[in-house]
CSV table of C-alpha atoms in Angstrom, one decimal:
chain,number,residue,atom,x,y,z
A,1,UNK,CA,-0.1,7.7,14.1
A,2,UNK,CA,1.9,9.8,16.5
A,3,UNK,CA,1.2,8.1,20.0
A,4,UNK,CA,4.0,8.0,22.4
A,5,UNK,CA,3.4,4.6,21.9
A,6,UNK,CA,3.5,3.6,18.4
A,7,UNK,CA,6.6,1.9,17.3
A,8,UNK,CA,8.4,4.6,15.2
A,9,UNK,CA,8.6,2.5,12.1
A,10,UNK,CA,4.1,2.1,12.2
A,11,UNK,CA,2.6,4.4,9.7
A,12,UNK,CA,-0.8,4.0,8.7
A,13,UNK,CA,-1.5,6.7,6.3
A,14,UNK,CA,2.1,5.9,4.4
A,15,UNK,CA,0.5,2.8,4.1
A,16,UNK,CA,-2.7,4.4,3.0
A,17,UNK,CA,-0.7,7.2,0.4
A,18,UNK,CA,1.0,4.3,-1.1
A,19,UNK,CA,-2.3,2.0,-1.6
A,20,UNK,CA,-3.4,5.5,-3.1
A,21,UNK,CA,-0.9,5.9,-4.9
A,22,UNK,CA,-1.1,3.0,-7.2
A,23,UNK,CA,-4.9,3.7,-7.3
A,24,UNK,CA,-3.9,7.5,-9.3
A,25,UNK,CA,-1.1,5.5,-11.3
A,26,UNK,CA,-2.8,2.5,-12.5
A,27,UNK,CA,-0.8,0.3,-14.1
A,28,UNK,CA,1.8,1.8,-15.8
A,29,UNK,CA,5.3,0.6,-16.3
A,30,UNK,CA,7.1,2.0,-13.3
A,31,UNK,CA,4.0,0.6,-11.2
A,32,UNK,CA,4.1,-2.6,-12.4
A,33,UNK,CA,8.0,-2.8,-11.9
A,34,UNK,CA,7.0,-2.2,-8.3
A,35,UNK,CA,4.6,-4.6,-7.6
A,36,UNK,CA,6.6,-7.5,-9.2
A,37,UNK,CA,9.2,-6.5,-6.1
A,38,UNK,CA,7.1,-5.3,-3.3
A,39,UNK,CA,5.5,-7.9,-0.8
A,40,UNK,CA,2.5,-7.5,1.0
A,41,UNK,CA,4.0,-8.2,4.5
A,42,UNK,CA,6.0,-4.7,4.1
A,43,UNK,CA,2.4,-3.7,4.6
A,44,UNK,CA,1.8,-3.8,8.4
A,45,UNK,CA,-2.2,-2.8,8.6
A,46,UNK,CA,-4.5,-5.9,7.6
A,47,UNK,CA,-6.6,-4.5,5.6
A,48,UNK,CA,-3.7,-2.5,3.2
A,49,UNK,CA,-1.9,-6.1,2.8
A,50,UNK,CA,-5.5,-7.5,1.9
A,51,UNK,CA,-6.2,-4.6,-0.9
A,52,UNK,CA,-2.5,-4.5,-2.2
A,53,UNK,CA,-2.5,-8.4,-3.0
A,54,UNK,CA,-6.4,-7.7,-4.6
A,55,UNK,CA,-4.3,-4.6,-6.7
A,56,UNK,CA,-1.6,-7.2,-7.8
A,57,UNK,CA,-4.1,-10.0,-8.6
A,58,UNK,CA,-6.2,-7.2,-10.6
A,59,UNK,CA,-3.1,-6.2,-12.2
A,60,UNK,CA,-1.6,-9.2,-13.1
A,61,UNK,CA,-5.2,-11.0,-14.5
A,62,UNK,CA,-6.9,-7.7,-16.2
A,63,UNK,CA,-3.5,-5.2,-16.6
A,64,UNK,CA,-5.1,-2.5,-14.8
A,65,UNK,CA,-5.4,-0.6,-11.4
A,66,UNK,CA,-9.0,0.3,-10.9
A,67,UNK,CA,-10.2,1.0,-7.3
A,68,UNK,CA,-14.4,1.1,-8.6
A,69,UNK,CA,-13.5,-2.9,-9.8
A,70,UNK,CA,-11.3,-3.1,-6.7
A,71,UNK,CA,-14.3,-2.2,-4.6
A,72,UNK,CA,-16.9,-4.3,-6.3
A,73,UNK,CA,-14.2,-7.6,-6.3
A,74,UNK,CA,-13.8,-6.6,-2.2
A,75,UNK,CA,-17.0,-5.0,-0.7
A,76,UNK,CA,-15.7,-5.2,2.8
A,77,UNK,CA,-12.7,-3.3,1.8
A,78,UNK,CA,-14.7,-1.0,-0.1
A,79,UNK,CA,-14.6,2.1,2.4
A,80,UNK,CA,-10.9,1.7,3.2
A,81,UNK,CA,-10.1,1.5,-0.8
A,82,UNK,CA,-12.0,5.0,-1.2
A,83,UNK,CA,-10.7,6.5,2.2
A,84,UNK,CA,-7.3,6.0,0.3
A,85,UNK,CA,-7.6,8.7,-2.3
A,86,UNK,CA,-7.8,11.4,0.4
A,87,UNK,CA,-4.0,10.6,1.5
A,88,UNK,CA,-2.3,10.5,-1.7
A,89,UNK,CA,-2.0,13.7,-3.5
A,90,UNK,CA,0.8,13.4,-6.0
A,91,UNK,CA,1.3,10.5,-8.6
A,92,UNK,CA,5.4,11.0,-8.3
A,93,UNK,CA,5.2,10.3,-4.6
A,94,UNK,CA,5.1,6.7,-5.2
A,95,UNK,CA,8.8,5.7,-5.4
A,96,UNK,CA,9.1,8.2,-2.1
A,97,UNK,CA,6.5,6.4,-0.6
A,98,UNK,CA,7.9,3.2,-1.1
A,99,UNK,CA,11.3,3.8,0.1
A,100,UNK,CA,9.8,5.1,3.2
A,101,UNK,CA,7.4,2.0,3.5
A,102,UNK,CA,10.1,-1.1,2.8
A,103,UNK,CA,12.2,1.3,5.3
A,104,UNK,CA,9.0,0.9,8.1
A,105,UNK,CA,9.3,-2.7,7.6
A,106,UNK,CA,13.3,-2.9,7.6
A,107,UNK,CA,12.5,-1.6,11.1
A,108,UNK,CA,9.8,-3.6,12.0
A,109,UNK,CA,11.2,-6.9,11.5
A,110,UNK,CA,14.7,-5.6,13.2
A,111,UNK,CA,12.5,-4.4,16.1
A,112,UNK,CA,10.7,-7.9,16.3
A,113,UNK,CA,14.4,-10.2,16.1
A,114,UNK,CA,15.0,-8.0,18.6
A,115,UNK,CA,12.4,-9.3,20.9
């Protein structure tokens, strides 16, 4: 989002490339390190924080990252889940994309003590 006003620290399609991002990793070590540490509030948009805590349950239950189960588990979701493979291009962007995201939320919940 780049609207004069959106906060700086909003960024949807961050959010998106990181949802995506576990979706092209699946669950290997590095990924799973990361969602034993990541919450799902750093995750601003609803419907990310809704499909990340489905991608830890899945994870943590089955051992796997599959967005086709993901999907069937969350029909509602099911369009967002699949709109996330078009914003993540790289499997080694994940540890970027995290840093960036747990920054976002640094900067959101400064903005909102703030206030």
């Amino acid at each position: 989002m780049t609207s004069q006003n959106t906060p700086a620290w909003r960024n949807d399609d961050l959010e998106g490339a990181v949802i995506g991002a576990f979706f092209l990793r699946g669950a290997d070590p590095e990924v799973m390190d990361i969602l034993a540490t990541l919450p799902a509030d750093v995750f601003f948009v609803r419907q990310y924080r809704d499909i990340y805590a489905g991608i830890c349950r899945q994870a943590r239950i089955f051992g796997v990252i599959d967005p086709v189960l993901l999907c069937n588990e969350m029909p509602e979701l099911a369009p967002v889940i699949t709109d996330t493979g078009r914003k993540t291009w790289v499997k080694s962007s994940l540890e970027h994309y995290v840093a960036a995201l747990r920054r976002n939320a640094a900067l959101r919940d400064a903005e909102k003590t703030l206030d």
